[in-house]
N, CA and C atoms as an extended XYZ file, in Angstrom:
219
Properties=species:S:1:pos:R:3:atomname:S:1:resname:S:1:resid:I:1 pbc="F F F"
N       -59.974     -154.014       15.185 N   MET     1
C       -59.933     -152.580       15.285 CA  MET     1
C       -59.428     -152.142       16.666 C   MET     1
N       -59.896     -152.754       17.760 N   PHE     2
C       -59.421     -152.413       19.090 CA  PHE     2
C       -58.032     -152.965       19.350 C   PHE     2
N       -57.654     -153.994       18.593 N   LYS     3
C       -56.346     -154.608       18.773 CA  LYS     3
C       -55.235     -153.623       18.425 C   LYS     3
N       -55.423     -152.777       17.464 N   ASP     4
C       -54.414     -151.809       17.058 CA  ASP     4
C       -54.327     -150.622       18.030 C   ASP     4
N       -55.395     -150.314       18.713 N   LYS     5
C       -55.420     -149.152       19.608 CA  LYS     5
C       -55.004     -149.493       21.040 C   LYS     5
N       -54.900     -150.784       21.374 N   LYS     6
C       -54.570     -151.174       22.740 CA  LYS     6
C       -53.203     -150.645       23.194 C   LYS     6
N       -52.126     -150.734       22.397 N   PRO     7
C       -50.838     -150.176       22.844 CA  PRO     7
C       -50.889     -148.658       23.026 C   PRO     7
N       -51.681     -147.978       22.205 N   LEU     8
C       -51.803     -146.530       22.349 CA  LEU     8
C       -52.525     -146.167       23.646 C   LEU     8
N       -53.538     -146.922       24.009 N   ILE     9
C       -54.280     -146.648       25.239 CA  ILE     9
C       -53.389     -146.911       26.454 C   ILE     9
N       -52.649     -148.011       26.439 N   ILE    10
C       -51.758     -148.341       27.556 CA  ILE    10
C       -50.641     -147.300       27.651 C   ILE    10
N       -50.060     -146.925       26.531 N   GLY    11
C       -49.000     -145.910       26.528 CA  GLY    11
C       -49.518     -144.562       27.001 C   GLY    11
N       -50.705     -144.190       26.582 N   GLY    12
C       -51.299     -142.931       27.020 CA  GLY    12
C       -51.599     -142.936       28.517 C   GLY    12
N       -52.074     -144.072       29.024 N   ALA    13
C       -52.353     -144.175       30.456 CA  ALA    13
C       -51.058     -144.072       31.267 C   ALA    13
N       -50.004     -144.747       30.817 N   LEU    14
C       -48.717     -144.666       31.508 CA  LEU    14
C       -48.155     -143.248       31.465 C   LEU    14
N       -48.279     -142.599       30.326 N   LEU    15
C       -47.813     -141.216       30.213 CA  LEU    15
C       -48.609     -140.295       31.136 C   LEU    15
N       -49.922     -140.504       31.226 N   GLY    16
C       -50.745     -139.703       32.127 CA  GLY    16
C       -50.352     -139.896       33.584 C   GLY    16
N       -50.110     -141.145       33.986 N   VAL    17
C       -49.684     -141.421       35.361 CA  VAL    17
C       -48.334     -140.769       35.626 C   VAL    17
N       -47.428     -140.837       34.669 N   LEU    18
C       -46.108     -140.235       34.826 CA  LEU    18
C       -46.216     -138.714       34.962 C   LEU    18
N       -47.053     -138.089       34.164 N   LEU    19
C       -47.225     -136.643       34.250 CA  LEU    19
C       -47.861     -136.220       35.575 C   LEU    19
N       -48.833     -136.974       36.047 N   ILE    20
C       -49.466     -136.650       37.327 CA  ILE    20
C       -48.472     -136.822       38.469 C   ILE    20
N       -47.684     -137.899       38.438 N   ALA    21
C       -46.695     -138.125       39.490 CA  ALA    21
C       -45.623     -137.033       39.466 C   ALA    21
N       -45.166     -136.648       38.277 N   GLY    22
C       -44.175     -135.579       38.174 CA  GLY    22
C       -44.718     -134.252       38.649 C   GLY    22
N       -45.953     -133.948       38.315 N   GLY    23
C       -46.570     -132.709       38.783 CA  GLY    23
C       -46.712     -132.684       40.301 C   GLY    23
N       -47.108     -133.805       40.876 N   GLY    24
C       -47.204     -133.886       42.330 CA  GLY    24
C       -45.855     -133.719       43.003 C   GLY    24
N       -44.815     -134.311       42.411 N   PHE    25
C       -43.465     -134.183       42.964 CA  PHE    25
C       -43.024     -132.727       42.980 C   PHE    25
N       -43.184     -132.028       41.879 N   PHE    26
C       -42.776     -130.627       41.815 CA  PHE    26
C       -43.657     -129.736       42.688 C   PHE    26
N       -44.930     -130.078       42.822 N   PHE    27
C       -45.812     -129.313       43.706 CA  PHE    27
C       -45.330     -129.417       45.146 C   PHE    27
N       -45.010     -130.607       45.616 N   TRP    28
C       -44.577     -130.780       46.999 CA  TRP    28
C       -43.202     -130.187       47.239 C   TRP    28
N       -42.350     -130.149       46.217 N   ARG    29
C       -41.026     -129.528       46.379 CA  ARG    29
C       -41.126     -128.017       46.475 C   ARG    29
N       -42.082     -127.401       45.813 N   GLN    30
C       -42.215     -125.955       45.788 CA  GLN    30
C       -42.991     -125.415       46.983 C   GLN    30
N       -43.629     -126.287       47.757 N   ARG    31
C       -44.386     -125.809       48.916 CA  ARG    31
C       -43.457     -125.165       49.919 C   ARG    31
N       -43.878     -124.060       50.460 N   LYS    32
C       -43.084     -123.373       51.474 CA  LYS    32
C       -43.430     -123.956       52.839 C   LYS    32
N       -42.429     -124.089       53.709 N   PRO    33
C       -42.734     -124.616       55.035 CA  PRO    33
C       -43.589     -123.630       55.838 C   PRO    33
N       -44.317     -124.152       56.770 N   ALA    34
C       -45.165     -123.307       57.613 CA  ALA    34
C       -44.288     -122.363       58.417 C   ALA    34
N       -44.708     -121.127       58.523 N   VAL    35
C       -43.938     -120.121       59.251 CA  VAL    35
C       -44.201     -120.298       60.744 C   VAL    35
N       -43.111     -120.452       61.488 N   VAL    36
C       -43.204     -120.598       62.935 CA  VAL    36
C       -42.954     -119.227       63.554 C   VAL    36
N       -43.788     -118.781       64.457 N   PRO    37
C       -43.546     -117.482       65.094 CA  PRO    37
C       -42.188     -117.449       65.775 C   PRO    37
N       -41.576     -116.269       65.783 N   GLU    38
C       -40.220     -116.124       66.301 CA  GLU    38
C       -40.138     -116.460       67.782 C   GLU    38
N       -41.210     -116.231       68.534 N   GLU    39
C       -41.193     -116.511       69.968 CA  GLU    39
C       -41.007     -118.000       70.233 C   GLU    39
N       -41.546     -118.845       69.356 N   GLU    40
C       -41.449     -120.285       69.562 CA  GLU    40
C       -40.077     -120.827       69.193 C   GLU    40
N       -39.345     -120.140       68.337 N   THR    41
C       -38.046     -120.650       67.914 CA  THR    41
C       -36.956     -120.323       68.921 C   THR    41
N       -37.117     -119.226       69.661 N   ARG    42
C       -36.115     -118.847       70.658 CA  ARG    42
C       -36.340     -119.601       71.946 C   ARG    42
N       -35.253     -120.043       72.558 N   THR    43
C       -35.350     -120.677       73.855 CA  THR    43
C       -34.499     -119.894       74.829 C   THR    43
N       -35.028     -119.654       75.979 N   GLU    44
C       -34.302     -118.926       77.014 CA  GLU    44
C       -33.503     -119.930       77.841 C   GLU    44
N       -32.226     -119.640       78.005 N   ARG    45
C       -31.369     -120.509       78.798 CA  ARG    45
C       -30.920     -119.749       80.044 C   ARG    45
N       -30.990     -120.421       81.179 N   SER    46
C       -30.559     -119.780       82.413 CA  SER    46
C       -29.053     -119.918       82.610 C   SER    46
N       -28.443     -120.884       81.947 N   GLU    47
C       -27.000     -121.059       82.067 CA  GLU    47
C       -26.402     -121.251       80.678 C   GLU    47
N       -25.138     -120.903       80.486 N   PRO    48
C       -24.531     -121.045       79.162 CA  PRO    48
C       -24.320     -122.517       78.791 C   PRO    48
N       -24.178     -122.761       77.492 N   LEU    49
C       -23.945     -124.125       77.029 CA  LEU    49
C       -22.599     -124.658       77.497 C   LEU    49
N       -21.585     -123.796       77.494 N   VAL    50
C       -20.246     -124.188       77.904 CA  VAL    50
C       -19.794     -123.250       79.010 C   VAL    50
N       -19.319     -123.827       80.091 N   VAL    51
C       -18.834     -123.022       81.208 CA  VAL    51
C       -17.307     -122.997       81.135 C   VAL    51
N       -16.696     -121.816       80.965 N   PRO    52
C       -15.237     -121.765       80.884 CA  PRO    52
C       -14.611     -122.067       82.242 C   PRO    52
N       -13.427     -122.634       82.247 N   PRO    53
C       -12.765     -122.912       83.521 CA  PRO    53
C       -12.355     -121.613       84.208 C   PRO    53
N       -12.145     -121.700       85.495 N   SER    54
C       -11.761     -120.507       86.244 CA  SER    54
C       -10.332     -120.102       85.873 C   SER    54
N        -9.949     -118.895       86.279 N   ALA    55
C        -8.628     -118.365       85.935 CA  ALA    55
C        -7.518     -119.193       86.567 C   ALA    55
N        -7.779     -119.794       87.730 N   GLU    56
C        -6.760     -120.605       88.382 CA  GLU    56
C        -6.489     -121.905       87.625 C   GLU    56
N        -7.480     -122.392       86.911 N   GLU    57
C        -7.328     -123.647       86.168 CA  GLU    57
C        -6.713     -123.453       84.785 C   GLU    57
N        -6.529     -122.235       84.345 N   MET    58
C        -5.991     -121.963       83.009 CA  MET    58
C        -4.480     -121.749       83.113 C   MET    58
N        -3.680     -122.693       82.693 N   PRO    59
C        -2.218     -122.573       82.836 CA  PRO    59
C        -1.589     -121.795       81.678 C   PRO    59
N        -1.795     -120.479       81.654 N   TYR    60
C        -1.153     -119.670       80.621 CA  TYR    60
C         0.235     -119.258       81.090 C   TYR    60
N         1.184     -119.391       80.205 N   GLU    61
C         2.550     -118.968       80.511 CA  GLU    61
C         3.067     -118.150       79.339 C   GLU    61
N         3.678     -117.037       79.621 N   THR    62
C         4.292     -116.231       78.576 CA  THR    62
C         5.770     -116.097       78.886 C   THR    62
N         6.533     -116.031       77.855 N   TYR    63
C         7.978     -115.897       77.980 CA  TYR    63
C         8.415     -114.661       77.220 C   TYR    63
N         9.347     -113.951       77.774 N   GLN    64
C         9.856     -112.747       77.128 CA  GLN    64
C        11.316     -112.981       76.760 C   GLN    64
N        11.653     -112.661       75.508 N   THR    65
C        13.025     -112.838       75.041 CA  THR    65
C        13.880     -111.639       75.458 C   THR    65
N        15.156     -111.705       75.172 N   ILE    66
C        16.101     -110.649       75.556 CA  ILE    66
C        15.745     -109.325       74.875 C   ILE    66
N        15.301     -109.381       73.602 N   ASP    67
C        14.985     -108.141       72.891 CA  ASP    67
C        13.607     -107.569       73.283 C   ASP    67
N        12.860     -108.216       74.162 N   GLY    68
C        11.619     -107.649       74.661 CA  GLY    68
C        10.366     -108.189       73.981 C   GLY    68
N        10.479     -109.077       73.003 N   SER    69
C         9.287     -109.615       72.355 CA  SER    69
C         8.775     -110.843       73.130 C   SER    69
N         7.512     -111.097       72.982 N   PHE    70
C         6.913     -112.242       73.674 CA  PHE    70
C         6.856     -113.425       72.745 C   PHE    70
N         7.000     -114.596       73.310 N   CYS    71
C         6.818     -115.821       72.537 CA  CYS    71
C         6.193     -116.869       73.431 C   CYS    71
N         5.565     -117.843       72.808 N   LYS    72
C         4.919     -118.922       73.554 CA  LYS    72
C         5.580     -120.213       73.159 C   LYS    72
N         6.038     -120.951       74.123 N   GLU    73
C         6.717     -122.221       73.826 CA  GLU    73
C         5.934     -123.375       74.336 C   GLU    73
């Protein structure tokens, strides 16, 4: 009598474990992250991340054609 019910018990136990694991997976995916106050996310910087070169170091050249338009070569 128990011999016939053994596969059903094992299958039911595996199905239960699968359902619990799936429920836990979806529960953890739906959790919202903890809200961090805005003051903690902002950082004050005393200097910029990138310092542009001075005007003397920037070799810009413009050329003007005969008809008065500008072009860059």
